[in-house]
PDB file of C-alpha atoms and ligand atoms in Angstrom:
ATOM      1  CA  UNK A   6      20.078  -1.045  -5.104  1.00 87.00           C
ATOM      2  CA  UNK A   7      17.427  -3.581  -4.242  1.00 93.00           C
ATOM      3  CA  UNK A   8      15.997  -4.430  -0.591  1.00 98.00           C
ATOM      4  CA  UNK A   9      18.754  -5.000   2.007  1.00 98.00           C
ATOM      5  CA  UNK A  10      18.296  -6.836   5.213  1.00 98.00           C
ATOM      6  CA  UNK A  11      16.929  -4.676   8.179  1.00 98.00           C
ATOM      7  CA  UNK A  12      20.102  -5.897  10.109  1.00 97.00           C
ATOM      8  CA  UNK A  13      22.418  -4.566   7.796  1.00 97.00           C
ATOM      9  CA  UNK A  14      20.795  -1.147   8.244  1.00 98.00           C
ATOM     10  CA  UNK A  15      20.342  -1.439  11.959  1.00 98.00           C
ATOM     11  CA  UNK A  16      23.610  -2.828  12.804  1.00 98.00           C
ATOM     12  CA  UNK A  17      25.449   0.250  11.271  1.00 98.00           C
ATOM     13  CA  UNK A  18      23.121   2.614  13.037  1.00 98.00           C
ATOM     14  CA  UNK A  19      23.779   1.064  16.390  1.00 98.00           C
ATOM     15  CA  UNK A  20      27.559   1.316  15.446  1.00 98.00           C
ATOM     16  CA  UNK A  21      26.968   5.064  14.304  1.00 97.00           C
ATOM     17  CA  UNK A  22      24.763   6.097  17.123  1.00 96.00           C
ATOM     18  CA  UNK A  23      21.911   7.243  15.221  1.00 97.00           C
ATOM     19  CA  UNK A  24      18.553   6.204  14.100  1.00 98.00           C
ATOM     20  CA  UNK A  25      16.786   5.374  10.960  1.00 98.00           C
ATOM     21  CA  UNK A  26      13.092   6.037  10.199  1.00 98.00           C
ATOM     22  CA  UNK A  27      10.729   3.013   9.643  1.00 99.00           C
ATOM     23  CA  UNK A  28       7.682   4.556   7.869  1.00 99.00           C
ATOM     24  CA  UNK A  29       4.493   2.768   7.379  1.00 98.00           C
ATOM     25  CA  UNK A  30       2.754   2.595   3.977  1.00 98.00           C
ATOM     26  CA  UNK A  31      -0.645   1.163   2.704  1.00 98.00           C
ATOM     27  CA  UNK A  32      -0.389   2.342  -0.881  1.00 98.00           C
ATOM     28  CA  UNK A  33       1.854   3.404  -3.902  1.00 98.00           C
ATOM     29  CA  UNK A  34       1.744   7.092  -3.107  1.00 98.00           C
ATOM     30  CA  UNK A  35       3.002   7.028   0.502  1.00 98.00           C
ATOM     31  CA  UNK A  36       5.427   4.347  -0.451  1.00 98.00           C
ATOM     32  CA  UNK A  37       6.735   6.322  -3.562  1.00 98.00           C
ATOM     33  CA  UNK A  38       6.942   9.384  -0.996  1.00 98.00           C
ATOM     34  CA  UNK A  39       9.005   7.858   1.529  1.00 98.00           C
ATOM     35  CA  UNK A  40      11.430   6.377  -0.920  1.00 98.00           C
ATOM     36  CA  UNK A  41      11.935   9.770  -2.542  1.00 98.00           C
ATOM     37  CA  UNK A  42      12.395  11.533   0.352  1.00 98.00           C
ATOM     38  CA  UNK A  43      15.016   9.070   1.815  1.00 98.00           C
ATOM     39  CA  UNK A  44      16.757   9.109  -1.576  1.00 98.00           C
ATOM     40  CA  UNK A  45      16.909  12.942  -1.557  1.00 98.00           C
ATOM     41  CA  UNK A  46      18.274  12.936   2.095  1.00 98.00           C
ATOM     42  CA  UNK A  47      20.819  10.016   1.038  1.00 98.00           C
ATOM     43  CA  UNK A  48      19.482   8.220   4.020  1.00 98.00           C
ATOM     44  CA  UNK A  49      18.920   4.524   4.561  1.00 98.00           C
ATOM     45  CA  UNK A  50      15.203   3.689   5.405  1.00 98.00           C
ATOM     46  CA  UNK A  51      12.970   0.988   6.404  1.00 99.00           C
ATOM     47  CA  UNK A  52       9.302   0.847   4.742  1.00 99.00           C
ATOM     48  CA  UNK A  53       6.803  -1.111   6.988  1.00 99.00           C
ATOM     49  CA  UNK A  54       3.780  -3.033   6.364  1.00 98.00           C
ATOM     50  CA  UNK A  55       1.330  -4.002   8.935  1.00 98.00           C
ATOM     51  CA  UNK A  56      -0.693  -7.219   8.999  1.00 98.00           C
ATOM     52  CA  UNK A  57      -3.568  -4.440   8.175  1.00 98.00           C
ATOM     53  CA  UNK A  58      -1.763  -2.982   5.181  1.00 98.00           C
ATOM     54  CA  UNK A  59      -1.140  -6.274   3.783  1.00 98.00           C
ATOM     55  CA  UNK A  60      -4.747  -7.281   4.022  1.00 98.00           C
ATOM     56  CA  UNK A  61      -5.577  -3.784   2.373  1.00 98.00           C
ATOM     57  CA  UNK A  62      -2.988  -3.667  -0.359  1.00 98.00           C
ATOM     58  CA  UNK A  63      -2.552  -7.357  -0.632  1.00 98.00           C
ATOM     59  CA  UNK A  64       0.759  -9.265   0.042  1.00 98.00           C
ATOM     60  CA  UNK A  65       2.007  -9.533  -3.593  1.00 98.00           C
ATOM     61  CA  UNK A  66       1.219  -5.772  -4.316  1.00 98.00           C
ATOM     62  CA  UNK A  67       3.134  -4.724  -1.173  1.00 98.00           C
ATOM     63  CA  UNK A  68       6.180  -6.818  -1.894  1.00 98.00           C
ATOM     64  CA  UNK A  69       6.114  -5.786  -5.659  1.00 98.00           C
ATOM     65  CA  UNK A  70       6.128  -2.015  -4.718  1.00 98.00           C
ATOM     66  CA  UNK A  71       8.665  -2.267  -2.221  1.00 98.00           C
ATOM     67  CA  UNK A  72      10.870  -4.330  -4.300  1.00 98.00           C
ATOM     68  CA  UNK A  73      10.513  -2.144  -7.583  1.00 98.00           C
ATOM     69  CA  UNK A  74      10.651   0.943  -5.609  1.00 98.00           C
ATOM     70  CA  UNK A  75      13.940  -0.129  -4.027  1.00 98.00           C
ATOM     71  CA  UNK A  76      15.466  -1.291  -7.263  1.00 98.00           C
ATOM     72  CA  UNK A  77      14.893   2.314  -8.546  1.00 97.00           C
ATOM     73  CA  UNK A  78      17.086   3.919  -5.714  1.00 98.00           C
ATOM     74  CA  UNK A  79      20.563   4.173  -4.681  1.00 97.00           C
ATOM     75  CA  UNK A  80      19.966   3.859  -0.941  1.00 98.00           C
ATOM     76  CA  UNK A  81      19.864   0.831   1.539  1.00 98.00           C
ATOM     77  CA  UNK A  82      16.016   0.046   1.869  1.00 98.00           C
ATOM     78  CA  UNK A  83      14.641  -2.515   4.023  1.00 98.00           C
ATOM     79  CA  UNK A  84      10.994  -4.154   3.696  1.00 98.00           C
ATOM     80  CA  UNK A  85       9.747  -4.859   7.361  1.00 98.00           C
ATOM     81  CA  UNK A  86       6.634  -6.765   8.795  1.00 98.00           C
ATOM     82  CA  UNK A  87       5.234  -4.431  11.657  1.00 98.00           C
ATOM     83  CA  UNK A  88       3.597  -5.965  14.682  1.00 98.00           C
ATOM     84  CA  UNK A  89       3.667  -9.230  13.029  1.00 98.00           C
ATOM     85  CA  UNK A  90       1.227 -11.843  15.319  1.00 98.00           C
ATOM     86  CA  UNK A  91      -0.106 -14.371  12.843  1.00 98.00           C
ATOM     87  CA  UNK A  92       2.857 -16.771  12.626  1.00 98.00           C
ATOM     88  CA  UNK A  93       1.516 -18.144   9.219  1.00 98.00           C
ATOM     89  CA  UNK A  94       1.855 -14.503   7.784  1.00 98.00           C
ATOM     90  CA  UNK A  95       5.190 -14.117   9.375  1.00 98.00           C
ATOM     91  CA  UNK A  96       6.427 -17.148   7.400  1.00 98.00           C
ATOM     92  CA  UNK A  97       4.911 -15.834   4.485  1.00 98.00           C
ATOM     93  CA  UNK A  98       6.829 -12.606   4.672  1.00 98.00           C
ATOM     94  CA  UNK A  99      10.135 -14.445   5.458  1.00 98.00           C
ATOM     95  CA  UNK A 100       9.494 -16.603   2.412  1.00 98.00           C
ATOM     96  CA  UNK A 101       8.034 -14.063   0.108  1.00 98.00           C
ATOM     97  CA  UNK A 102      10.358 -11.004  -0.195  1.00 98.00           C
ATOM     98  CA  UNK A 103      10.289  -9.045   3.291  1.00 98.00           C
ATOM     99  CA  UNK A 104      13.851  -8.486   4.589  1.00 98.00           C
ATOM    100  CA  UNK A 105      12.606  -7.857   8.123  1.00 98.00           C
ATOM    101  CA  UNK A 106       9.993  -9.018  10.471  1.00 98.00           C
ATOM    102  CA  UNK A 107       8.730  -7.950  13.879  1.00 98.00           C
ATOM    103  CA  UNK A 108       7.206 -10.626  16.149  1.00 98.00           C
ATOM    104  CA  UNK A 109       4.875  -8.979  18.512  1.00 97.00           C
ATOM    105  CA  UNK A 110       4.018 -11.305  21.422  1.00 97.00           C
ATOM    106  CA  UNK A 111       4.514  -8.570  23.976  1.00 94.00           C
ATOM    107  CA  UNK A 112       0.976  -9.292  25.340  1.00 93.00           C
ATOM    108  CA  UNK A 113       1.769 -12.870  26.191  1.00 96.00           C
ATOM    109  CA  UNK A 114       3.608 -13.878  29.482  1.00 96.00           C
ATOM    110  CA  UNK A 115       7.410 -13.487  29.249  1.00 97.00           C
ATOM    111  CA  UNK A 116       8.255 -17.043  28.574  1.00 98.00           C
ATOM    112  CA  UNK A 117       5.860 -17.513  25.949  1.00 98.00           C
ATOM    113  CA  UNK A 118       7.073 -14.402  24.197  1.00 98.00           C
ATOM    114  CA  UNK A 119      10.442 -15.838  24.261  1.00 98.00           C
ATOM    115  CA  UNK A 120       9.222 -19.335  22.897  1.00 98.00           C
ATOM    116  CA  UNK A 121       7.360 -17.558  20.115  1.00 98.00           C
ATOM    117  CA  UNK A 122       9.827 -15.338  19.230  1.00 98.00           C
ATOM    118  CA  UNK A 123      12.528 -18.255  19.156  1.00 98.00           C
ATOM    119  CA  UNK A 124      10.533 -19.893  16.515  1.00 98.00           C
ATOM    120  CA  UNK A 125      10.612 -16.682  14.414  1.00 98.00           C
ATOM    121  CA  UNK A 126      14.357 -16.194  14.738  1.00 98.00           C
ATOM    122  CA  UNK A 127      14.729 -20.126  13.702  1.00 98.00           C
ATOM    123  CA  UNK A 128      12.831 -19.350  10.574  1.00 98.00           C
ATOM    124  CA  UNK A 129      14.302 -15.941   9.615  1.00 98.00           C
ATOM    125  CA  UNK A 130      17.997 -16.434  10.516  1.00 97.00           C
ATOM    126  CA  UNK A 131      18.918 -18.945   7.565  1.00 97.00           C
ATOM    127  CA  UNK A 132      17.676 -16.223   5.271  1.00 97.00           C
ATOM    128  CA  UNK A 133      19.767 -13.417   6.758  1.00 97.00           C
ATOM    129  CA  UNK A 134      16.060 -11.685   7.503  1.00 98.00           C
ATOM    130  CA  UNK A 135      16.060  -9.632  10.767  1.00 98.00           C
ATOM    131  CA  UNK A 136      13.832 -10.183  13.685  1.00 98.00           C
ATOM    132  CA  UNK A 137      12.494  -7.519  15.996  1.00 98.00           C
ATOM    133  CA  UNK A 138      10.688  -8.376  19.107  1.00 98.00           C
ATOM    134  CA  UNK A 139       8.867  -6.376  21.940  1.00 98.00           C
ATOM    135  CA  UNK A 140       8.692  -6.255  25.670  1.00 98.00           C
ATOM    136  CA  UNK A 141       6.304  -4.144  27.472  1.00 96.00           C
ATOM    137  CA  UNK A 142       3.331  -2.532  26.706  1.00 92.00           C
ATOM    138  CA  UNK A 143       2.833   0.526  24.404  1.00 90.00           C
ATOM    139  CA  UNK A 144       0.561   2.730  26.595  1.00 81.00           C
ATOM    140  CA  UNK A 145       1.221   6.229  27.668  1.00 72.00           C
ATOM    141  CA  UNK A 146       2.276   6.206  31.377  1.00 72.00           C
ATOM    142  CA  UNK A 147       0.742   9.202  33.260  1.00 71.00           C
ATOM    143  CA  UNK A 148       3.131  11.072  35.702  1.00 69.00           C
ATOM    144  CA  UNK A 149       1.306  10.286  38.903  1.00 72.00           C
ATOM    145  CA  UNK A 150       1.209   6.251  38.446  1.00 77.00           C
ATOM    146  CA  UNK A 151       3.122   4.478  41.081  1.00 80.00           C
ATOM    147  CA  UNK A 152       6.558   2.952  40.501  1.00 81.00           C
ATOM    148  CA  UNK A 153       4.709  -0.795  40.601  1.00 82.00           C
ATOM    149  CA  UNK A 154       2.440   0.444  37.973  1.00 81.00           C
ATOM    150  CA  UNK A 155       5.056   1.844  35.671  1.00 84.00           C
ATOM    151  CA  UNK A 156       7.095  -1.341  36.026  1.00 84.00           C
ATOM    152  CA  UNK A 157       3.989  -3.310  35.274  1.00 84.00           C
ATOM    153  CA  UNK A 158       3.698  -1.670  31.856  1.00 91.00           C
ATOM    154  CA  UNK A 159       7.333  -0.805  30.819  1.00 95.00           C
ATOM    155  CA  UNK A 160      10.289  -2.907  29.974  1.00 97.00           C
ATOM    156  CA  UNK A 161      12.436  -4.417  32.597  1.00 97.00           C
ATOM    157  CA  UNK A 162      16.081  -4.308  31.701  1.00 98.00           C
ATOM    158  CA  UNK A 163      17.011  -7.383  33.302  1.00 97.00           C
ATOM    159  CA  UNK A 164      14.389  -9.310  31.230  1.00 98.00           C
ATOM    160  CA  UNK A 165      15.412  -7.520  28.264  1.00 98.00           C
ATOM    161  CA  UNK A 166      18.936  -8.925  28.784  1.00 98.00           C
ATOM    162  CA  UNK A 167      17.721 -12.462  29.264  1.00 98.00           C
ATOM    163  CA  UNK A 168      15.202 -12.251  26.399  1.00 98.00           C
ATOM    164  CA  UNK A 169      17.999 -11.018  23.990  1.00 98.00           C
ATOM    165  CA  UNK A 170      20.073 -13.951  25.079  1.00 98.00           C
ATOM    166  CA  UNK A 171      17.549 -16.617  24.935  1.00 98.00           C
ATOM    167  CA  UNK A 172      15.768 -15.570  21.467  1.00 98.00           C
ATOM    168  CA  UNK A 173      18.949 -14.400  19.432  1.00 98.00           C
ATOM    169  CA  UNK A 174      16.914 -11.447  18.255  1.00 98.00           C
ATOM    170  CA  UNK A 175      18.591  -8.799  15.909  1.00 98.00           C
ATOM    171  CA  UNK A 176      16.583  -5.666  17.531  1.00 98.00           C
ATOM    172  CA  UNK A 177      14.337  -5.019  20.421  1.00 98.00           C
ATOM    173  CA  UNK A 178      11.462  -2.521  20.991  1.00 98.00           C
ATOM    174  CA  UNK A 179      11.297  -1.889  24.719  1.00 98.00           C
ATOM    175  CA  UNK A 180       8.246  -0.082  26.096  1.00 97.00           C
ATOM    176  CA  UNK A 181       9.350   3.098  27.524  1.00 97.00           C
ATOM    177  CA  UNK A 182       6.178   5.233  27.578  1.00 94.00           C
ATOM    178  CA  UNK A 183       4.994   5.688  24.135  1.00 95.00           C
ATOM    179  CA  UNK A 184       1.749   4.808  22.450  1.00 94.00           C
ATOM    180  CA  UNK A 185       0.635   4.385  19.023  1.00 96.00           C
ATOM    181  CA  UNK A 186      -1.738   7.067  17.288  1.00 96.00           C
ATOM    182  CA  UNK A 187      -2.395  10.801  17.853  1.00 96.00           C
ATOM    183  CA  UNK A 188      -3.281  11.090  21.419  1.00 94.00           C
ATOM    184  CA  UNK A 189      -0.046  10.004  23.235  1.00 92.00           C
ATOM    185  CA  UNK A 190       0.146  12.123  26.283  1.00 83.00           C
ATOM    186  CA  UNK A 191      -2.201  14.058  28.232  1.00 77.00           C
ATOM    187  CA  UNK A 192       0.462  16.577  29.613  1.00 75.00           C
ATOM    188  CA  UNK A 193       4.059  16.735  28.981  1.00 78.00           C
ATOM    189  CA  UNK A 194       5.696  13.766  27.086  1.00 76.00           C
ATOM    190  CA  UNK A 195       7.422  11.460  29.654  1.00 83.00           C
ATOM    191  CA  UNK A 196       9.684   8.857  28.257  1.00 94.00           C
ATOM    192  CA  UNK A 197      11.679   6.753  30.717  1.00 95.00           C
ATOM    193  CA  UNK A 198      15.234   7.375  28.972  1.00 97.00           C
ATOM    194  CA  UNK A 199      16.933   6.054  32.128  1.00 97.00           C
ATOM    195  CA  UNK A 200      15.262   2.691  31.661  1.00 97.00           C
ATOM    196  CA  UNK A 201      16.317   2.730  27.924  1.00 98.00           C
ATOM    197  CA  UNK A 202      19.870   3.406  28.485  1.00 98.00           C
ATOM    198  CA  UNK A 203      19.945   0.352  30.970  1.00 98.00           C
ATOM    199  CA  UNK A 204      18.092  -1.772  28.404  1.00 98.00           C
ATOM    200  CA  UNK A 205      20.898  -0.805  25.948  1.00 98.00           C
ATOM    201  CA  UNK A 206      23.688  -1.435  28.200  1.00 98.00           C
ATOM    202  CA  UNK A 207      22.373  -4.805  29.040  1.00 98.00           C
ATOM    203  CA  UNK A 208      21.713  -5.972  25.489  1.00 98.00           C
ATOM    204  CA  UNK A 209      23.762  -3.701  23.185  1.00 98.00           C
ATOM    205  CA  UNK A 210      20.939  -4.413  20.651  1.00 98.00           C
ATOM    206  CA  UNK A 211      19.702  -2.100  18.178  1.00 98.00           C
ATOM    207  CA  UNK A 212      16.659  -0.595  19.686  1.00 98.00           C
ATOM    208  CA  UNK A 213      13.302   0.366  18.464  1.00 98.00           C
ATOM    209  CA  UNK A 214      10.936   3.325  19.335  1.00 98.00           C
ATOM    210  CA  UNK A 215       7.274   2.490  18.331  1.00 98.00           C
ATOM    211  CA  UNK A 216       4.683   5.213  18.723  1.00 97.00           C
ATOM    212  CA  UNK A 217       7.197   7.846  17.574  1.00 98.00           C
ATOM    213  CA  UNK A 218       5.273  10.420  15.859  1.00 98.00           C
ATOM    214  CA  UNK A 219       5.688  13.695  16.613  1.00 97.00           C
ATOM    215  CA  UNK A 220       2.449  15.485  15.603  1.00 97.00           C
ATOM    216  CA  UNK A 221       4.123  18.328  14.108  1.00 97.00           C
ATOM    217  CA  UNK A 222       2.172  21.620  14.674  1.00 96.00           C
ATOM    218  CA  UNK A 223       2.020  22.359  10.568  1.00 96.00           C
ATOM    219  CA  UNK A 224       0.480  18.895   9.671  1.00 98.00           C
ATOM    220  CA  UNK A 225      -2.005  18.844  12.688  1.00 98.00           C
ATOM    221  CA  UNK A 226      -3.001  22.487  11.954  1.00 98.00           C
ATOM    222  CA  UNK A 227      -3.478  21.929   8.423  1.00 98.00           C
ATOM    223  CA  UNK A 228      -5.880  18.677   8.924  1.00 98.00           C
ATOM    224  CA  UNK A 229      -7.750  20.877  11.553  1.00 97.00           C
ATOM    225  CA  UNK A 230      -7.959  23.867   9.023  1.00 98.00           C
ATOM    226  CA  UNK A 231      -9.636  21.664   6.423  1.00 98.00           C
ATOM    227  CA  UNK A 232     -12.021  20.100   8.708  1.00 97.00           C
ATOM    228  CA  UNK A 233     -10.228  17.270  10.643  1.00 97.00           C
ATOM    229  CA  UNK A 234     -10.912  16.709  14.143  1.00 96.00           C
ATOM    230  CA  UNK A 235      -7.847  16.375  16.120  1.00 95.00           C
ATOM    231  CA  UNK A 236      -8.457  18.194  19.305  1.00 94.00           C
ATOM    232  CA  UNK A 237      -6.162  17.170  22.054  1.00 92.00           C
ATOM    233  CA  UNK A 238      -3.529  15.600  19.558  1.00 94.00           C
ATOM    234  CA  UNK A 239      -0.098  15.128  21.137  1.00 93.00           C
ATOM    235  CA  UNK A 240       2.982  13.475  20.138  1.00 96.00           C
ATOM    236  CA  UNK A 241       6.746  12.943  20.823  1.00 96.00           C
ATOM    237  CA  UNK A 242       8.483  16.280  20.438  1.00 96.00           C
ATOM    238  CA  UNK A 243      11.590  16.321  18.423  1.00 97.00           C
ATOM    239  CA  UNK A 244      13.808  17.017  21.638  1.00 96.00           C
ATOM    240  CA  UNK A 245      12.449  14.032  23.185  1.00 96.00           C
ATOM    241  CA  UNK A 246      13.145  11.966  20.198  1.00 97.00           C
ATOM    242  CA  UNK A 247      16.655  13.004  20.016  1.00 97.00           C
ATOM    243  CA  UNK A 248      17.082  11.922  23.789  1.00 97.00           C
ATOM    244  CA  UNK A 249      15.952   8.454  23.009  1.00 98.00           C
ATOM    245  CA  UNK A 250      18.418   8.324  20.279  1.00 98.00           C
ATOM    246  CA  UNK A 251      21.156   9.247  22.416  1.00 98.00           C
ATOM    247  CA  UNK A 252      19.800   6.671  24.836  1.00 98.00           C
ATOM    248  CA  UNK A 253      20.173   3.854  22.438  1.00 98.00           C
ATOM    249  CA  UNK A 254      17.254   3.857  19.956  1.00 98.00           C
ATOM    250  CA  UNK A 255      18.314   3.070  16.241  1.00 98.00           C
ATOM    251  CA  UNK A 256      14.837   2.636  14.623  1.00 98.00           C
ATOM    252  CA  UNK A 257      11.982   5.169  14.861  1.00 98.00           C
ATOM    253  CA  UNK A 258       8.534   3.776  13.733  1.00 98.00           C
ATOM    254  CA  UNK A 259       6.403   6.607  12.186  1.00 98.00           C
ATOM    255  CA  UNK A 260       3.105   6.100  10.963  1.00 98.00           C
ATOM    256  CA  UNK A 261       0.542   8.594  12.337  1.00 98.00           C
ATOM    257  CA  UNK A 262       2.584  11.763  11.100  1.00 98.00           C
ATOM    258  CA  UNK A 263       2.377  10.285   7.489  1.00 98.00           C
ATOM    259  CA  UNK A 264      -1.163   9.488   7.745  1.00 98.00           C
ATOM    260  CA  UNK A 265      -2.063  13.100   8.881  1.00 98.00           C
ATOM    261  CA  UNK A 266       0.293  14.503   6.297  1.00 98.00           C
ATOM    262  CA  UNK A 267      -1.553  12.796   3.542  1.00 98.00           C
ATOM    263  CA  UNK A 268      -4.928  13.633   4.756  1.00 98.00           C
ATOM    264  CA  UNK A 269      -4.048  17.259   5.131  1.00 98.00           C
ATOM    265  CA  UNK A 270      -2.906  17.524   1.698  1.00 98.00           C
ATOM    266  CA  UNK A 271      -6.166  15.559   0.368  1.00 98.00           C
ATOM    267  CA  UNK A 272      -8.486  17.603   2.624  1.00 98.00           C
ATOM    268  CA  UNK A 273      -6.845  20.735   1.172  1.00 98.00           C
ATOM    269  CA  UNK A 274      -7.366  19.842  -2.358  1.00 98.00           C
ATOM    270  CA  UNK A 275     -10.853  18.656  -1.898  1.00 98.00           C
ATOM    271  CA  UNK A 276     -12.157  21.663   0.045  1.00 98.00           C
ATOM    272  CA  UNK A 277     -10.149  24.118  -2.169  1.00 98.00           C
ATOM    273  CA  UNK A 278     -10.660  22.716  -5.544  1.00 98.00           C
ATOM    274  CA  UNK A 279     -14.040  21.230  -5.629  1.00 97.00           C
ATOM    275  CA  UNK A 280     -14.230  20.866  -9.394  1.00 97.00           C
ATOM    276  CA  UNK A 281     -10.868  18.844  -9.696  1.00 98.00           C
ATOM    277  CA  UNK A 282     -11.693  15.238 -11.004  1.00 98.00           C
ATOM    278  CA  UNK A 283      -8.317  14.204 -11.865  1.00 98.00           C
ATOM    279  CA  UNK A 284      -7.192  11.910  -9.221  1.00 98.00           C
ATOM    280  CA  UNK A 285      -3.358  12.795  -9.895  1.00 98.00           C
ATOM    281  CA  UNK A 286      -4.299  16.256  -9.126  1.00 98.00           C
ATOM    282  CA  UNK A 287      -5.989  15.272  -5.959  1.00 98.00           C
ATOM    283  CA  UNK A 288      -3.557  12.587  -4.693  1.00 98.00           C
ATOM    284  CA  UNK A 289      -0.311  14.360  -5.971  1.00 98.00           C
ATOM    285  CA  UNK A 290      -0.578  17.175  -3.310  1.00 98.00           C
ATOM    286  CA  UNK A 291      -1.191  14.788  -0.472  1.00 98.00           C
ATOM    287  CA  UNK A 292       1.958  12.497  -1.668  1.00 98.00           C
ATOM    288  CA  UNK A 293       3.868  15.736  -1.538  1.00 98.00           C
ATOM    289  CA  UNK A 294       2.762  16.484   2.076  1.00 98.00           C
ATOM    290  CA  UNK A 295       4.253  13.035   3.021  1.00 98.00           C
ATOM    291  CA  UNK A 296       7.406  13.426   1.147  1.00 98.00           C
ATOM    292  CA  UNK A 297       8.095  16.667   2.823  1.00 98.00           C
ATOM    293  CA  UNK A 298       6.973  15.070   6.389  1.00 98.00           C
ATOM    294  CA  UNK A 299       9.499  11.967   5.868  1.00 98.00           C
ATOM    295  CA  UNK A 300      12.340  14.607   5.019  1.00 98.00           C
ATOM    296  CA  UNK A 301      11.808  16.371   8.045  1.00 98.00           C
ATOM    297  CA  UNK A 302      11.779  13.410  10.077  1.00 98.00           C
ATOM    298  CA  UNK A 303      14.859  12.113   8.603  1.00 98.00           C
ATOM    299  CA  UNK A 304      16.646  15.366   9.329  1.00 97.00           C
ATOM    300  CA  UNK A 305      15.688  15.231  13.107  1.00 97.00           C
ATOM    301  CA  UNK A 306      16.754  11.617  13.263  1.00 97.00           C
ATOM    302  CA  UNK A 307      20.194  12.232  12.191  1.00 95.00           C
ATOM    303  CA  UNK A 308      20.465   9.695   9.297  1.00 97.00           C
ATOM    304  CA  UNK A 309      20.857  12.136   6.440  1.00 98.00           C
ATOM    305  CA  UNK A 310      23.659  11.219   4.486  1.00 98.00           C
ATOM    306  CA  UNK A 311      24.323   7.916   5.918  1.00 98.00           C
ATOM    307  CA  UNK A 312      23.072   5.789   3.036  1.00 97.00           C
TER     308      UNK A 312
HETATM  309  O1  G3H B  19       1.915   0.194  14.887  1.00 85.66           O
HETATM  310  C1  G3H B  19       0.753   0.419  14.127  1.00 85.66           C
HETATM  311  C2  G3H B  19       0.909   0.952  12.923  1.00 85.66           C
HETATM  312  O2  G3H B  19       0.598   2.292  13.151  1.00 85.66           O
HETATM  313  C3  G3H B  19       0.122   0.309  11.943  1.00 85.66           C
HETATM  314  O3  G3H B  19      -1.066   0.420  12.099  1.00 85.66           O
HETATM  315  O4  G3H B  19      -2.256  -1.846  12.325  1.00 85.66           O
HETATM  316  O5  G3H B  19      -3.685   0.252  11.675  1.00 85.66           O
HETATM  317  O6  G3H B  19      -2.059  -0.712   9.879  1.00 85.66           O
HETATM  318  P1  G3H B  19      -2.130  -0.455  11.381  1.00 85.66           P
HETATM  319  P1  13P B  20       2.962   6.198  15.581  1.00 85.66           P
HETATM  320  O1  13P B  20       1.393   5.854  15.755  1.00 85.66           O
HETATM  321  O2  13P B  20       3.563   7.033  16.488  1.00 85.66           O
HETATM  322  O3  13P B  20       3.259   6.889  14.155  1.00 85.66           O
HETATM  323  O4  13P B  20       3.647   4.793  15.597  1.00 85.66           O
HETATM  324  C1  13P B  20       3.772   4.029  14.843  1.00 85.66           C
HETATM  325  C2  13P B  20       4.309   2.562  14.999  1.00 85.66           C
HETATM  326  O5  13P B  20       4.633   2.342  15.965  1.00 85.66           O
HETATM  327  C3  13P B  20       4.464   1.530  13.926  1.00 85.66           C
HETATM  328  O6  13P B  20       4.667   0.353  14.478  1.00 85.66           O
HETATM  329 ZN1   ZN B  21       4.359   0.045  16.623  1.00 85.66          ZN
END
């Protein structure tokens, strides 16, 4: 089908009340596993490359892998720049084959975030490329923190409304208590679903959940069984994820689960088959683990059959 704009995928998800997976990749194996899993679930999918991934694999390689991978599938696929901070790189993505970009200026004061985001929208809009921006900070929020401390970290719904109007963004990532990586919460996952629903009501935009990995027991257990150290790893439980979708999330960002799935498969082969020297037989099972993890995530998100 070829790459489509992130807008097309997310506007449909917003109308249909479901979420689409945005999965990070840094190499051919992970990308191919994501695309095959989405194809087999007949689900739309977003493949995301971070600035670090582009540096690692090379800009042209990332674009070529995603473009040829999408052309070989029959589902809507968008290529997204994740957490874009470097304006030159964002421009390169807009001109060079990405169909969706994120401008992450959430660390800057509100007005600066507005101005920077507006510049990206101006560059992207004429090419039909969608723009995601972020409000608030992606840090886990402990139960005992005060209302003022929570407000300082999480998205402010009134600000979200004004931000959306001023910038003309296509989707918004509101901080509601998730964080990146494998150690998201010390105790129970506590996401601010009420705040999320207010942001949805105020903006009506497709909303994005960062830090959405669930750290499934079968994946964490596999990594740990074969020597990985992940004590205290804790993600967003599926039930909580589904509450965020009911509250207005339409794009769910998953990286850590896939990293661990790949590593679990790799660790197992390296420890169980010490004489294996064929890379395809070493990396193949790791790729298969990612494929299974993506299919499982897509089922939880409710976007199977939505292609
Ligand atoms: O949100 C961050 C993603 O997990 C990408 O991480 O910048 O280490 O590639 P990275
Ligand atoms: P995880 O670390 O929970 O996978 O989050 C990934 C993410 O938000 C990418 O933007
Ligand atoms: Zn993120």
